Amino acid sequence: MPGATTDHRATLTPQMLQYDAKFSDAGEIRWLPYLMYFHPPSHTSVVVNTDTLGFRYATHEGGRIAVVGSRGHDAVSVLAGSSTVFGMGATSDAATIASRLNHYSGGDSPPWLNFGGRSHNSVQEILLYALNKHRLPRTEQIVLFSGFNDLGLARLPASRRLESGAFFMCNDFFERMGGGGNGQVRGLARLRRLRAGDGERADEDTILDLDAQIAYAADLVLRHLDLWRALATDAGAKLTFVLQPLAGWVREVGTTEEEALFAQLDELGRFSDMYGDIAQVSVGREYASQLRAGCERMGVDFVDISPKLAAAIDPTDWIFVDRIHFNDFGYDLVAKLLLDELRA
């Protein structure tokens, strides 16, 4: 038909329609105290399945494993982070990073749990673990696969960032709590100014420039990583931080499939308008450099997976379903590269 457009998401990544229905901002948001939100519990489908708390299942030795029931194992390994760890874009639970780590580990390590929280920032990631640590058996290894959300949210004004960083849907939260900026929001902003301790009134509408956003996000991630370090030390677990990749940090131009999907998503969600500047390779390198330095200071292993992905793929290898999440081939490749790093 003249003027008809191709729905590349429906034709190239039909699994995304199921994610949209239940696991997106327009889907079924489960509001929780402390964490703000988490996944629907006991969800079943051919694409995504969750336990009674909302954690996604990982496949392991012909069965499946999640946080609920994990005490049936002598020990576990934890893969924490946000939606990339959760596995947005995977066609099934078996295609997520945690599941592929279980597949390629071959029983050499305790089973990996999927501790991903969709749209979580670094403070929500640590809270999710802290609130559920008591449900786990001995934890041998923790990998935090994270970093983008704090950087993407660093461009929000100071009134939304407060002390511990902005979070997704924070505008809705502040509007509902404070009636469009009154009451609770003013109180929170005053608290932030008092805690700043410099006696100067912070500009609540201040938006950081790009260099400041990188420094701010790196500092925030490292501050919360230090909490991970303390909890991992207490648990006797080895901690590794992995900076999650963006498509633009891996290569400037994607495959034909990726570019078609990116263009459609730009029309739907304006990703390039909102985050195009931080999707540059140079930004990824600078962010990685600051995170690496901070990890070295606190004695935490650091992995920048983007250049390793870039070296491992051919120009025609389709790995992304959007600029943040992978298809099955991409998740499988990330798991292989990550396992190589963990074994090194």
Coordinates of C-alpha atoms in Angstrom, one line a residue:
M1 CA 0.0 0.0 0.0
P2 CA 1.3 3.5 -0.7
G3 CA 2.6 5.1 2.4
A4 CA 2.6 1.9 4.4
T5 CA 5.5 1.4 6.8
T6 CA 7.1 -1.7 7.9
D7 CA 6.9 -2.6 11.7
H8 CA 10.4 -3.8 12.1
R9 CA 9.9 -4.6 15.7
A10 CA 7.1 -7.0 14.9
T11 CA 8.9 -8.6 12.0
L12 CA 12.4 -8.8 13.4
T13 CA 11.9 -9.0 17.1
P14 CA 8.3 -10.3 17.8
Q15 CA 9.3 -11.3 21.3
M16 CA 9.4 -7.6 22.2
L17 CA 5.6 -7.4 22.0
Q18 CA 5.4 -9.7 25.1
Y19 CA 7.9 -7.5 26.9
D20 CA 5.9 -4.4 26.0
A21 CA 2.7 -6.0 27.4
K22 CA 4.1 -6.8 30.9
F23 CA 7.6 -5.6 31.3
S24 CA 7.7 -2.0 30.1
D25 CA 6.6 1.4 31.5
A26 CA 3.4 1.0 29.6
G27 CA 2.9 -2.6 30.8
E28 CA 2.2 -4.0 34.2
I29 CA 4.2 -2.0 36.7
R30 CA 4.3 -3.6 40.2
W31 CA 4.8 -0.8 42.7
L32 CA 6.8 -1.8 45.8
P33 CA 8.1 0.0 48.9
Y34 CA 11.8 0.9 49.0
L35 CA 12.5 -0.4 45.4
M36 CA 9.7 1.7 43.8
Y37 CA 8.9 -1.1 41.2
F38 CA 9.6 -4.6 40.1
H39 CA 8.5 -7.3 37.7
P40 CA 5.1 -9.1 37.9
P41 CA 5.4 -12.2 40.1
S42 CA 4.6 -15.7 38.9
H43 CA 4.4 -14.6 35.3
T44 CA 4.4 -17.4 32.8
S45 CA 4.8 -17.3 29.0
V46 CA 7.0 -18.7 26.3
V47 CA 9.3 -15.7 26.5
V48 CA 9.5 -14.7 30.2
N49 CA 8.8 -16.5 33.4
T50 CA 9.2 -15.2 37.0
D51 CA 9.2 -16.6 40.4
T52 CA 6.8 -15.6 43.2
L53 CA 8.8 -12.5 43.9
G54 CA 9.2 -11.4 40.3
F55 CA 12.8 -12.6 39.6
R56 CA 13.3 -14.1 36.2
Y57 CA 14.2 -17.7 36.0
A58 CA 17.5 -18.9 34.6
T59 CA 17.9 -22.3 33.0
H60 CA 20.4 -24.7 34.7
E61 CA 21.2 -28.3 34.0
G62 CA 18.0 -29.1 32.3
G63 CA 15.9 -27.3 34.9
R64 CA 15.5 -23.7 36.1
I65 CA 16.6 -21.6 39.0
A66 CA 15.5 -18.3 40.5
V67 CA 15.9 -16.5 43.8
V68 CA 12.9 -18.3 45.3
G69 CA 14.0 -21.9 46.0
S70 CA 17.7 -21.1 45.5
R71 CA 18.5 -22.4 49.0
G72 CA 18.2 -25.9 47.6
H73 CA 21.7 -25.4 46.2
D74 CA 24.9 -25.4 48.3
A75 CA 26.0 -22.1 46.7
V76 CA 25.0 -19.7 43.9
S77 CA 26.5 -17.0 41.8
V78 CA 24.7 -13.7 41.4
L79 CA 24.4 -11.7 38.1
A80 CA 23.0 -8.3 39.1
G81 CA 22.1 -5.2 37.1
S82 CA 19.1 -3.8 35.3
S83 CA 17.2 -4.7 32.1
T84 CA 20.1 -6.1 30.2
V85 CA 20.7 -8.6 33.0
F86 CA 16.9 -9.2 33.2
G87 CA 17.2 -10.1 29.5
M88 CA 14.9 -7.7 27.6
G89 CA 15.1 -8.9 24.0
A90 CA 15.8 -12.5 24.7
T91 CA 13.3 -14.9 23.1
S92 CA 13.2 -17.1 26.2
D93 CA 14.6 -17.4 29.7
A94 CA 17.2 -19.8 28.3
A95 CA 18.7 -17.0 26.2
T96 CA 19.6 -14.5 29.0
I97 CA 23.1 -13.9 30.2
A98 CA 22.6 -15.9 33.4
S99 CA 21.3 -18.9 31.5
R100 CA 24.1 -18.8 29.0
L101 CA 26.6 -18.5 31.8
N102 CA 25.1 -21.7 33.3
H103 CA 25.3 -23.4 30.0
Y104 CA 28.9 -22.6 29.3
S105 CA 30.1 -23.0 32.9
G106 CA 29.4 -26.7 32.5
G107 CA 29.0 -27.2 36.2
D108 CA 32.4 -25.6 37.0
S109 CA 30.7 -23.0 39.2
P110 CA 27.6 -22.6 41.3
P111 CA 24.5 -21.8 39.3
W112 CA 24.0 -18.2 38.2
L113 CA 20.9 -16.3 39.4
N114 CA 19.2 -13.6 37.4
F115 CA 19.2 -10.6 39.7
G116 CA 18.2 -8.1 37.0
G117 CA 15.7 -5.4 37.8
R118 CA 14.2 -3.7 34.8
S119 CA 14.9 0.1 34.8
H120 CA 16.7 0.0 38.0
N121 CA 19.5 2.5 38.8
S122 CA 22.5 1.6 40.9
V123 CA 20.9 2.3 44.3
Q124 CA 17.9 0.1 43.3
E125 CA 20.3 -2.6 42.2
I126 CA 22.0 -2.7 45.6
L127 CA 18.6 -2.5 47.4
L128 CA 17.2 -5.4 45.5
Y129 CA 20.2 -7.6 46.6
A130 CA 20.2 -6.3 50.2
L131 CA 16.5 -6.9 50.6
N132 CA 16.8 -10.5 49.3
K133 CA 20.2 -11.6 50.5
H134 CA 18.7 -13.6 53.3
R135 CA 17.0 -15.8 50.7
L136 CA 20.3 -17.0 49.2
P137 CA 22.6 -19.8 50.1
R138 CA 26.3 -19.2 50.2
T139 CA 27.2 -16.8 47.4
E140 CA 30.5 -17.5 45.6
Q141 CA 30.5 -14.8 43.0
I142 CA 28.7 -11.5 42.3
V143 CA 28.9 -9.8 38.9
L144 CA 27.3 -6.4 38.6
F145 CA 26.6 -5.7 34.9
S146 CA 25.5 -2.1 35.0
G147 CA 26.2 1.5 34.4
F148 CA 24.0 3.0 31.6
N149 CA 20.9 3.9 33.6
D150 CA 22.8 6.2 36.0
L151 CA 24.5 7.9 33.1
G152 CA 21.2 8.3 31.2
L153 CA 19.5 9.7 34.3
A154 CA 22.4 12.1 35.1
R155 CA 20.9 14.7 32.7
L156 CA 17.8 15.2 34.8
P157 CA 17.7 18.5 36.8
A158 CA 19.1 18.6 40.3
S159 CA 15.6 18.5 41.9
R160 CA 15.1 15.0 40.5
R161 CA 18.6 13.7 41.2
L162 CA 18.6 14.5 44.9
E163 CA 21.4 12.6 46.8
S164 CA 21.2 9.1 45.5
G165 CA 20.4 9.8 41.8
A166 CA 17.3 10.0 39.7
F167 CA 15.2 7.0 38.9
F168 CA 12.9 6.2 36.0
M169 CA 9.4 7.5 36.5
C170 CA 10.6 9.9 39.1
N171 CA 8.7 12.7 37.5
D172 CA 5.4 10.8 38.1
F173 CA 6.5 10.0 41.7
F174 CA 7.3 13.6 42.6
E175 CA 4.1 14.9 40.9
R176 CA 1.9 12.5 42.8
M177 CA 3.8 13.0 46.1
G178 CA 4.0 16.7 45.9
G179 CA 1.2 18.0 43.8
G180 CA 3.3 19.2 40.9
G181 CA 6.3 20.3 42.9
N182 CA 4.7 21.4 46.2
G183 CA 4.8 19.8 49.6
Q184 CA 6.9 16.6 49.7
V185 CA 9.1 17.6 46.7
R186 CA 10.0 21.0 48.3
G187 CA 10.8 19.2 51.5
L188 CA 13.1 16.7 49.7
A189 CA 14.8 19.5 47.8
R190 CA 15.4 21.5 51.1
L191 CA 16.8 18.3 52.7
R192 CA 19.3 17.9 49.8
R193 CA 20.4 21.6 50.1
L194 CA 20.9 21.2 53.8
R195 CA 23.0 18.1 53.4
A196 CA 25.1 19.8 50.7
G197 CA 26.6 21.7 53.6
D198 CA 28.0 24.6 51.6
G199 CA 25.4 27.1 52.6
E200 CA 24.5 27.9 49.0
R201 CA 21.1 27.4 47.5
A202 CA 21.3 24.7 44.8
D203 CA 19.6 25.5 41.5
E204 CA 16.9 22.9 41.4
D205 CA 16.7 23.2 37.6
T206 CA 20.4 22.8 37.0
I207 CA 21.2 20.3 34.2
L208 CA 24.8 19.2 34.0
D209 CA 26.9 19.4 30.9
L210 CA 28.1 16.1 29.3
D211 CA 31.4 16.0 31.0
A212 CA 29.8 16.7 34.4
Q213 CA 27.2 14.0 33.7
I214 CA 29.9 11.4 33.1
A215 CA 31.7 12.4 36.3
Y216 CA 28.5 12.5 38.3
A217 CA 27.3 9.1 37.1
A218 CA 30.7 7.5 37.7
D219 CA 30.8 8.8 41.2
L220 CA 27.3 7.6 41.9
V221 CA 28.0 4.1 40.5
L222 CA 31.2 3.8 42.5
R223 CA 29.6 5.0 45.7
H224 CA 27.0 2.2 45.4
L225 CA 29.6 -0.2 44.2
D226 CA 31.4 0.3 47.5
L227 CA 28.3 -1.0 49.2
W228 CA 28.4 -4.0 47.0
R229 CA 32.1 -4.5 47.9
A230 CA 31.2 -4.5 51.6
L231 CA 28.3 -6.9 51.2
A232 CA 30.4 -9.2 48.9
T233 CA 33.2 -9.2 51.4
D234 CA 30.8 -10.1 54.2
A235 CA 29.4 -12.9 52.0
G236 CA 32.9 -14.2 51.1
A237 CA 32.0 -13.6 47.4
K238 CA 34.3 -12.3 44.6
L239 CA 32.9 -9.1 43.1
T240 CA 33.3 -7.9 39.5
F241 CA 31.9 -4.8 37.9
V242 CA 31.1 -5.0 34.2
L243 CA 30.2 -1.8 32.3
Q244 CA 27.3 -2.7 30.2
P245 CA 27.6 -1.8 26.5
L246 CA 25.5 0.5 24.3
A247 CA 25.3 -0.1 20.6
G248 CA 27.1 3.1 19.9
W249 CA 29.9 2.2 22.2
V250 CA 30.5 -1.1 20.3
R251 CA 30.3 0.3 16.7
E252 CA 29.2 3.5 15.1
V253 CA 26.9 1.9 12.5
G254 CA 24.9 -1.3 13.2
T255 CA 23.7 -4.0 10.9
T256 CA 20.8 -3.5 8.5
E257 CA 18.5 -5.0 11.1
E258 CA 19.8 -2.9 13.9
E259 CA 19.6 0.4 12.0
A260 CA 16.0 -0.4 10.9
L261 CA 15.0 -1.1 14.5
F262 CA 16.9 2.0 15.8
A263 CA 15.2 4.2 13.3
Q264 CA 11.7 2.9 14.3
L265 CA 12.5 3.2 18.0
D266 CA 13.7 6.8 17.5
E267 CA 10.3 7.6 16.0
L268 CA 8.5 5.9 18.9
G269 CA 10.7 7.0 21.8
R270 CA 13.1 9.7 20.7
F271 CA 16.2 7.8 22.0
S272 CA 18.6 9.7 19.8
D273 CA 17.2 13.1 20.9
M274 CA 17.5 12.1 24.6
Y275 CA 20.7 10.0 24.7
G276 CA 22.4 10.5 21.3
D277 CA 25.3 12.4 22.8
I278 CA 26.1 9.7 25.4
A279 CA 25.9 7.0 22.8
Q280 CA 29.2 8.1 21.3
V281 CA 32.3 5.9 21.5
S282 CA 34.3 8.7 23.1
V283 CA 31.8 9.0 26.0
G284 CA 31.8 5.2 26.6
R285 CA 35.6 5.3 26.8
E286 CA 35.7 8.2 29.2
Y287 CA 33.0 6.7 31.4
A288 CA 34.9 3.4 31.4
S289 CA 38.1 5.1 32.3
Q290 CA 36.6 6.8 35.4
L291 CA 34.9 3.6 36.5
R292 CA 38.0 1.6 36.0
A293 CA 40.1 4.0 38.1
G294 CA 37.5 3.9 40.9
C295 CA 37.3 0.1 40.8
E296 CA 41.1 -0.1 41.1
R297 CA 41.1 2.2 44.1
M298 CA 38.6 -0.1 45.9
G299 CA 40.1 -3.4 44.7
V300 CA 37.2 -4.5 42.5
D301 CA 37.8 -6.2 39.2
F302 CA 36.5 -4.1 36.3
V303 CA 35.5 -5.2 32.8
D304 CA 34.6 -2.9 29.9
I305 CA 32.7 -5.3 27.6
S306 CA 32.1 -2.9 24.7
P307 CA 35.6 -3.1 23.0
K308 CA 35.6 -6.9 23.6
L309 CA 32.3 -7.2 21.7
A310 CA 33.6 -4.9 19.0
A311 CA 36.6 -7.2 18.5
A312 CA 34.4 -10.3 18.5
I313 CA 31.8 -9.5 15.9
D314 CA 31.8 -9.1 12.1
P315 CA 30.0 -6.1 10.5
T316 CA 27.1 -8.3 9.6
D317 CA 26.6 -9.8 13.0
W318 CA 23.2 -8.7 14.4
I319 CA 23.4 -8.5 18.2
F320 CA 21.1 -5.6 19.4
V321 CA 17.3 -5.4 19.4
D322 CA 17.6 -1.8 20.5
R323 CA 20.6 0.3 21.6
I324 CA 20.8 -1.3 25.0
H325 CA 19.4 -4.8 24.8
F326 CA 20.5 -7.8 22.8
N327 CA 19.0 -10.5 20.7
D328 CA 19.8 -14.2 21.5
F329 CA 23.0 -14.2 19.6
G330 CA 24.2 -11.0 21.4
Y331 CA 23.4 -12.4 24.8
D332 CA 25.1 -15.6 24.0
L333 CA 28.2 -13.8 22.9
V334 CA 28.3 -11.5 25.9
A335 CA 28.1 -14.6 28.2
K336 CA 31.0 -16.2 26.4
L337 CA 33.2 -13.1 26.7
L338 CA 32.2 -12.5 30.3
L339 CA 33.0 -16.1 31.3
D340 CA 36.4 -15.7 29.6
E341 CA 37.1 -12.6 31.8
L342 CA 35.9 -14.3 35.0
R343 CA 38.2 -17.3 34.3
A344 CA 41.2 -15.3 33.4

